[in-house]
CSV table of C-alpha atoms and ligand atoms in Angstrom, one decimal:
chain,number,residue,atom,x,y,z
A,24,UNK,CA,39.6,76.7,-80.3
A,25,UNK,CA,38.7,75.2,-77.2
A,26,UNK,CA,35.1,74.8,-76.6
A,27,UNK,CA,33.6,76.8,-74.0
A,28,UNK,CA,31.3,74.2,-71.6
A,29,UNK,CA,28.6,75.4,-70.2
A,30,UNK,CA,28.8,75.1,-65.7
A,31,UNK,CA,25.8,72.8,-65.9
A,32,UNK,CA,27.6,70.7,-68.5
A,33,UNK,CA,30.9,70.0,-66.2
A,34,UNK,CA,31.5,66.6,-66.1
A,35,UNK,CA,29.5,63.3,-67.3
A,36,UNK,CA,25.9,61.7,-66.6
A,37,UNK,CA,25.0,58.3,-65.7
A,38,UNK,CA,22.6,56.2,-67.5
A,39,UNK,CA,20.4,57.1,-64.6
A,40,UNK,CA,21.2,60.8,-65.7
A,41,UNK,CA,23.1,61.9,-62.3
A,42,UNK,CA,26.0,64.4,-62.7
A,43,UNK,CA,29.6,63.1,-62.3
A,44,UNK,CA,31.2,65.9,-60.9
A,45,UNK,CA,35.4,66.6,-60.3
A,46,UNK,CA,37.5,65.8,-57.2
A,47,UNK,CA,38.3,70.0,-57.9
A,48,UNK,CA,34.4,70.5,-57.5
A,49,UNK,CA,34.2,69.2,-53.8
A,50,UNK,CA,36.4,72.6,-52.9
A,51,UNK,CA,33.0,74.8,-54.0
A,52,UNK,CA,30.6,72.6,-52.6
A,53,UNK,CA,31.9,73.0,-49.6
A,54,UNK,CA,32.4,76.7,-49.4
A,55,UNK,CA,28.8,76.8,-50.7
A,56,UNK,CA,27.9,74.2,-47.5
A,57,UNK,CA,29.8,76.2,-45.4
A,58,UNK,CA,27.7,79.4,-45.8
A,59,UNK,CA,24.0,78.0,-45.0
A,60,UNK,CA,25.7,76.2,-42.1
A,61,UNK,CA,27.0,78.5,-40.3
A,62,UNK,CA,24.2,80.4,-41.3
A,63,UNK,CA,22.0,77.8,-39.4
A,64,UNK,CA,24.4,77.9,-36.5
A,65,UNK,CA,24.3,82.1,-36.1
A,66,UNK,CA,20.0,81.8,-36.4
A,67,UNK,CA,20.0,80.0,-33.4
A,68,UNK,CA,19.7,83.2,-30.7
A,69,UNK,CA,17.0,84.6,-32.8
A,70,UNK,CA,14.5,81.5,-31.9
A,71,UNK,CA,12.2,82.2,-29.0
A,72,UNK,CA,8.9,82.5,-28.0
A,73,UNK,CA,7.1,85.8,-29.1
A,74,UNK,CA,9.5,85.7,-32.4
A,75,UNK,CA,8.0,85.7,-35.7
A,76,UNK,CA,9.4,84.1,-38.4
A,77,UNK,CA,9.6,86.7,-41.0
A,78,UNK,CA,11.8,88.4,-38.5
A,79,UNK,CA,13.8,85.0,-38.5
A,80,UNK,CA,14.1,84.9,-42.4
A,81,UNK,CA,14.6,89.0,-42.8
A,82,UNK,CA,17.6,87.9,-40.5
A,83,UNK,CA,18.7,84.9,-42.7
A,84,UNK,CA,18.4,87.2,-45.9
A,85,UNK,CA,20.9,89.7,-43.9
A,86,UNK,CA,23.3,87.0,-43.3
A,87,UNK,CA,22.8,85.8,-46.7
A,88,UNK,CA,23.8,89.3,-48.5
A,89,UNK,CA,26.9,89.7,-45.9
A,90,UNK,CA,28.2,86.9,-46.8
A,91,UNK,CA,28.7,87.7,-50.4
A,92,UNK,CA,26.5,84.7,-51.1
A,93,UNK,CA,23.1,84.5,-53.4
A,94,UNK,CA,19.9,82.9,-52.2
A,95,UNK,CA,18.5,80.0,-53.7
A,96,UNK,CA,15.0,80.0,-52.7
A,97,UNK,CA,14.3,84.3,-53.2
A,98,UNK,CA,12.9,83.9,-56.8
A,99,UNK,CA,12.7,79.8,-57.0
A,100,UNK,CA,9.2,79.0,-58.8
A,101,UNK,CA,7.9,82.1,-57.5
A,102,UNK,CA,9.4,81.4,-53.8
A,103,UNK,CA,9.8,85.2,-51.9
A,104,UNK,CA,12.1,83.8,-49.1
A,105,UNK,CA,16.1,83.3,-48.0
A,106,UNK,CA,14.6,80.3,-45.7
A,107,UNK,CA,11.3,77.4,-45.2
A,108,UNK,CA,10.6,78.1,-41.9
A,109,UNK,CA,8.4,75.0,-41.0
A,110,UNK,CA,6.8,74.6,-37.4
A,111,UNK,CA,5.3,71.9,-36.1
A,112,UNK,CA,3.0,70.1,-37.9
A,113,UNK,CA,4.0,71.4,-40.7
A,114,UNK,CA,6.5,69.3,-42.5
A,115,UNK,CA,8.4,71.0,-45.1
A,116,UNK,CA,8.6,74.6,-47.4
A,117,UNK,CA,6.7,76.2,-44.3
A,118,UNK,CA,6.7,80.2,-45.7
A,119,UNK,CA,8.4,83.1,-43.2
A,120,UNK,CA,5.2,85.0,-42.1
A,121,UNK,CA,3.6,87.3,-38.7
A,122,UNK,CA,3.0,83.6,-37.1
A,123,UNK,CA,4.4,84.2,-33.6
A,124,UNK,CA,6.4,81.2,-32.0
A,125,UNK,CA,4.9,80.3,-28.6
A,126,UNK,CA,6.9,78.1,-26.1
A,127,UNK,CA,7.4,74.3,-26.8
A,128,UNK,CA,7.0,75.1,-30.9
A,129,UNK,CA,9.4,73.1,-32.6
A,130,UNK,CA,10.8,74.2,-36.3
A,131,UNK,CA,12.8,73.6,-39.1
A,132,UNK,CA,14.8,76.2,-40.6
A,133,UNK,CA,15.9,75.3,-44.5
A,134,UNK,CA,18.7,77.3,-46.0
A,135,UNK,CA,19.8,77.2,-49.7
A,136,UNK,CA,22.9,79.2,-50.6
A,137,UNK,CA,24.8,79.7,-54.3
A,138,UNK,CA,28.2,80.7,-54.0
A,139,UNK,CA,29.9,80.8,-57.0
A,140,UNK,CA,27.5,78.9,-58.7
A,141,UNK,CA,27.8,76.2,-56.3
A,142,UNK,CA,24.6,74.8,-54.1
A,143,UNK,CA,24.6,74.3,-50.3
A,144,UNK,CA,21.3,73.3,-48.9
A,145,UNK,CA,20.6,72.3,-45.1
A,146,UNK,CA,18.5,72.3,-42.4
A,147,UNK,CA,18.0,72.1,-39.0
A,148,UNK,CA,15.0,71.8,-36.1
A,149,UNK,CA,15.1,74.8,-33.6
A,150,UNK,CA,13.0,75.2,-30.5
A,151,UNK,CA,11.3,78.1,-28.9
A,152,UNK,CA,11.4,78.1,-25.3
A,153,UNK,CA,11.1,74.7,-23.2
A,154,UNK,CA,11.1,71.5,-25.5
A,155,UNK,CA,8.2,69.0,-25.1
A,156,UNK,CA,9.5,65.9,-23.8
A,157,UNK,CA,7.6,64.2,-27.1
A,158,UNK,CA,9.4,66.2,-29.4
A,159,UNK,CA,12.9,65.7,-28.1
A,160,UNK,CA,12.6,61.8,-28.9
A,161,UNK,CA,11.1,63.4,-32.6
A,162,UNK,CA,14.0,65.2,-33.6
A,163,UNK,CA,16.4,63.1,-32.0
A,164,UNK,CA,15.3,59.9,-34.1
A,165,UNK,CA,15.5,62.2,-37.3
A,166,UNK,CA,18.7,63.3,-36.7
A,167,UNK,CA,20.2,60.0,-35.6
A,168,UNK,CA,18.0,58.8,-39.0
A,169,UNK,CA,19.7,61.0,-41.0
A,170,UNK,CA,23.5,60.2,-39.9
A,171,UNK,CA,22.3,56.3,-40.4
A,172,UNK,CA,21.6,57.3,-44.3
A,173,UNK,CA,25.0,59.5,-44.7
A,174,UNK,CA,26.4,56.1,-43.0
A,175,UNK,CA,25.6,54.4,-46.1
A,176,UNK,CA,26.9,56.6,-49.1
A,177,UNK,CA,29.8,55.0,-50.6
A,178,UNK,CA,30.7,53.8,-54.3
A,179,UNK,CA,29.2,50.4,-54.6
A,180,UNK,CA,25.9,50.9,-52.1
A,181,UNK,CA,22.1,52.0,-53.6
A,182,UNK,CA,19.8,55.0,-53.1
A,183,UNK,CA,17.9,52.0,-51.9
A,184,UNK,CA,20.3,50.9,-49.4
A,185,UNK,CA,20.2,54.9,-48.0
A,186,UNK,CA,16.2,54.9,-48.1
A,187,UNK,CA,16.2,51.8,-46.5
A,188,UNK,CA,18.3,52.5,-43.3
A,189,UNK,CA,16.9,55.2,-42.6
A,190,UNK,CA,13.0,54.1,-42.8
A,191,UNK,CA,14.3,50.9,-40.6
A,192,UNK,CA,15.1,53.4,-38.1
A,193,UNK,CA,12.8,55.9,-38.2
A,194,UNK,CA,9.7,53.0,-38.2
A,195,UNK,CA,12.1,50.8,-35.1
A,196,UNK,CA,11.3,54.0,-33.3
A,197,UNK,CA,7.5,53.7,-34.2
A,198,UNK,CA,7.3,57.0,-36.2
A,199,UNK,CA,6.9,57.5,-40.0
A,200,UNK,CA,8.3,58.9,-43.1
A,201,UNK,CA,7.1,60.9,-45.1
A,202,UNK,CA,6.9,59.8,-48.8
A,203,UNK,CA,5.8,62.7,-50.3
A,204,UNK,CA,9.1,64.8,-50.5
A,205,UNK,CA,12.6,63.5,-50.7
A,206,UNK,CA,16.3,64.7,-51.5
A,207,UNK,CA,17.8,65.4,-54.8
A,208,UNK,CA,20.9,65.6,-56.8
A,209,UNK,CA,22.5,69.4,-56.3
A,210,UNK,CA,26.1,71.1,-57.6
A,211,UNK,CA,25.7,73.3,-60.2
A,212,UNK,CA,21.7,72.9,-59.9
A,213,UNK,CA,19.6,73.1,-57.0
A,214,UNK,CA,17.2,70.1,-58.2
A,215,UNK,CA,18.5,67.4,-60.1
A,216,UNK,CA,18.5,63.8,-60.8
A,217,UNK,CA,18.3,61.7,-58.5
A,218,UNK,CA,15.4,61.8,-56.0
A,219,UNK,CA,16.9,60.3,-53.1
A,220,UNK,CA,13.8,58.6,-51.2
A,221,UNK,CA,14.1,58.3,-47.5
A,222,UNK,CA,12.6,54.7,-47.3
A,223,UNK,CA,13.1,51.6,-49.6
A,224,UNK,CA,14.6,48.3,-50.3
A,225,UNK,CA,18.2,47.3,-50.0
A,226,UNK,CA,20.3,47.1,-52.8
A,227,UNK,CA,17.6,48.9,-55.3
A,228,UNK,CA,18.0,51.9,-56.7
A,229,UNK,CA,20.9,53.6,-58.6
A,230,UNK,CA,24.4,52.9,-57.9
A,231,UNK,CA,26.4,55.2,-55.7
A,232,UNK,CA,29.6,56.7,-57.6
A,233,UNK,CA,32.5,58.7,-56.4
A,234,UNK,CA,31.6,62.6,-57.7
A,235,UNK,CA,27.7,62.2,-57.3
A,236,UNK,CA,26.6,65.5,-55.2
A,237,UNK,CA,23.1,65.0,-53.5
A,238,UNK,CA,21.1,66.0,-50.6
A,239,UNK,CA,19.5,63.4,-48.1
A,240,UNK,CA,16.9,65.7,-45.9
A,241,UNK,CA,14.2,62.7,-43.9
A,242,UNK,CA,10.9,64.3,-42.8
A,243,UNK,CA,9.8,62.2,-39.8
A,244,UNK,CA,6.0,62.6,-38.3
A,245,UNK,CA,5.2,61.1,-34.6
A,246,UNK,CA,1.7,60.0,-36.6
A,247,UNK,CA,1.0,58.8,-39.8
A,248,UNK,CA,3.1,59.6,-43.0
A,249,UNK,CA,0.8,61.4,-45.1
A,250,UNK,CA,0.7,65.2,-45.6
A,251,UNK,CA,-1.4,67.8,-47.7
A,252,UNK,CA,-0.4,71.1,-49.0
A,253,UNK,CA,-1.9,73.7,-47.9
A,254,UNK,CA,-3.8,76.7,-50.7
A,255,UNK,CA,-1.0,78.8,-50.3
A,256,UNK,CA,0.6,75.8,-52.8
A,257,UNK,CA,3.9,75.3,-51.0
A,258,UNK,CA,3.1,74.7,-47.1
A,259,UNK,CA,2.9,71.2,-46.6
A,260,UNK,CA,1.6,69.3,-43.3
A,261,UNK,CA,1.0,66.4,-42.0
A,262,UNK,CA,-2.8,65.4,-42.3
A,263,UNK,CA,-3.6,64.0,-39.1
A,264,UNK,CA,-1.8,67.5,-37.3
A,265,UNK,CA,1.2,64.9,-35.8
A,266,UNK,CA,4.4,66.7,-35.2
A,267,UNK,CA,7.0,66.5,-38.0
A,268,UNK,CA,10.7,67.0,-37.8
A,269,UNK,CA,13.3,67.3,-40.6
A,270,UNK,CA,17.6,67.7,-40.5
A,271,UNK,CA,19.2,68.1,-44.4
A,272,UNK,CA,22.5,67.6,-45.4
A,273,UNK,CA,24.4,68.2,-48.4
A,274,UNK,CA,27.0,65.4,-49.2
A,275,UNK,CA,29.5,64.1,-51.8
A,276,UNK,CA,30.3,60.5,-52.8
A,277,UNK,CA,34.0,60.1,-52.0
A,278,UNK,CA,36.5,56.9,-53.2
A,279,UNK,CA,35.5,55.2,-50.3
A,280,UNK,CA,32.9,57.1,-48.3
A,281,UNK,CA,30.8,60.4,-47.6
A,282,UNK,CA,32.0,64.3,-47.6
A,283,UNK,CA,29.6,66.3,-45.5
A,284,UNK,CA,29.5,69.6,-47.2
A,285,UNK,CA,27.0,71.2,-44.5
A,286,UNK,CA,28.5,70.3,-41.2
A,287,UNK,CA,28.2,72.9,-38.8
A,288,UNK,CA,31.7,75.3,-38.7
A,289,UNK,CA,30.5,75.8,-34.8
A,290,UNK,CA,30.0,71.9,-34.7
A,291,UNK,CA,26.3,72.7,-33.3
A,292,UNK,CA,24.3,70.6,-35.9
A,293,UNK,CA,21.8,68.9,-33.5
A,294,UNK,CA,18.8,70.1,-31.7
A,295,UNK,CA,19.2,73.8,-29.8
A,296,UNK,CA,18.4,71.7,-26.6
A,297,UNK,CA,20.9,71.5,-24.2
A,298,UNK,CA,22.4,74.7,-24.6
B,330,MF3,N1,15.6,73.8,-49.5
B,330,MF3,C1,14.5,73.0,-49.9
B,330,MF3,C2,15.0,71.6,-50.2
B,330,MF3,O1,15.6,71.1,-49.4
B,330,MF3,C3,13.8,73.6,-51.1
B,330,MF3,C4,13.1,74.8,-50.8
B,330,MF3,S1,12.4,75.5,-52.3
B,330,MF3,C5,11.6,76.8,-51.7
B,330,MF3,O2,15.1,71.1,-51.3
B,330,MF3,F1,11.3,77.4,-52.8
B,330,MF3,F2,10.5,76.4,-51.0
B,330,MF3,F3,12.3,77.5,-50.9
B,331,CO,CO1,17.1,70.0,-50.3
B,332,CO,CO1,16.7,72.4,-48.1
């Protein structure tokens, strides 16, 4: 009889214990992707001043349900939310709540998806209203900082080499990067092996190989790079109050390159200015 493998068991592990996963696999990853994208894109119109952002997430958890898909977050270590809603000094797992957006606030809207067991987890920076001239160059440098990471995923290149160009970018710019949170291996999981660090050395780090799945999601403050989490245990900020951005991806090692599991179905991944 032929044995019955657990999804979580699909393919092999590296010494570094990263999942392997199937040229067939890519096909769910990207439906999965393809959800919380295009969830991002249709969340846009309901960003403005006088919002609040549980209105934002009840929205997201609509979308969520009428897509057929499951939320990763509702349920996750106690997490009550289809989004992180995170706005501006805050840099990361920022909770939905009565906080009403006023114009100029800038914010990061995270969406994790399952579909089909499959993982897609993204984000993006909103803004409500008129956008402060300071945190257009923000979001702009952590955006272009994390195309110059996806620029390095290939068989062959480091996490290091990834960490690295991105942190030479961000810091070029004269911003920081935030050490405290980083990526992670996804596919099956939400949080696996590795911890993809958005600064480091060249040529450190685990080896790239075709069939890793991992997210690469920089946090960039205008100030300095350290945050604190707040008593509610999961908001974190920055601790001298500096404005923090944030843009996530979910990708796929190919043969020679980078499959983009999370870019936008409208093509609007970048900052809502402009339109
Ligand atoms: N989506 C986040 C990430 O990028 C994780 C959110 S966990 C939650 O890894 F519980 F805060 F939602
Ligand atoms: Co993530
Ligand atoms: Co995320």
């Amino acid at each position: 009889m032929e044995l019955l493998l657990n999804n979580e068991l699909r393919g092999r592990l590296t010494k570094d214990g990263i999942r392997i996963y199937e040229p067939s696999d890519f096909a769910g990853m990207h439906a999965a992707g393809a959800v919380a994208a295009d969830i991002l894109d249709r969340i846009a119109d309901q960003v403005f001043p006088g919002q609040t952002t549980e209105a934002i997430d009840r929205t997201i958890t609509e979308m969520v349900e009428a897509s057929g898909a499951k939320s990763a977050t509702i349920g996750y270590k106690g997490y009550q939310h289809a989004s992180c809603i995170s706005v501006n000094h805050v840099v990361c797992h920022g909770i939905p709540g009565t906080k009403v957006l006023k114009d100029g606030d800038i914010l990061n809207i995270d969406v994790t998806v399952i579909v089909d067991g499959w993982f897609g987890d993204t984000s993006r920076m909103y803004v409500a209203g008129k956008l402060p001239r300071k945190a257009e160059r923000l979001i702009q440098v952590t955006h272009d900082a994390l195309f110059k990471g996806i620029e390095m995923v290939k068989p062959g290149n480091t996490f290091g080499d990834i960490g690295h160009a991105i942190q030479a970018y961000v810091e070029a710019h004269r911003m920081s990067v935030v050490r405290d949170f980083c990526g992670h291996g996804l596919g099956r999981v939400f949080h696996a092996p590795p911890n993809v660090l958005h600064y480091g050395r060249p040529g450190t780090g685990a080896v790239l190989e075709e069939g890793m799945f991992f997210t690469i999601e920089p946090m960039v403050n205008l100030g300095r790079p350290e945050t604190k989490t707040l008593a509610d245990d999961w908001t974190a900020v920055t601790r001298d109050k500096s404005l923090s951005a944030q843009f996530e991806h979910s990708v796929g090692v190919t043969a020679d390159g980078v499959d983009i599991f999370t870019l936008s179905p409208a093509g609007t991944f970048h900052p809502t200015y402009g339109e």
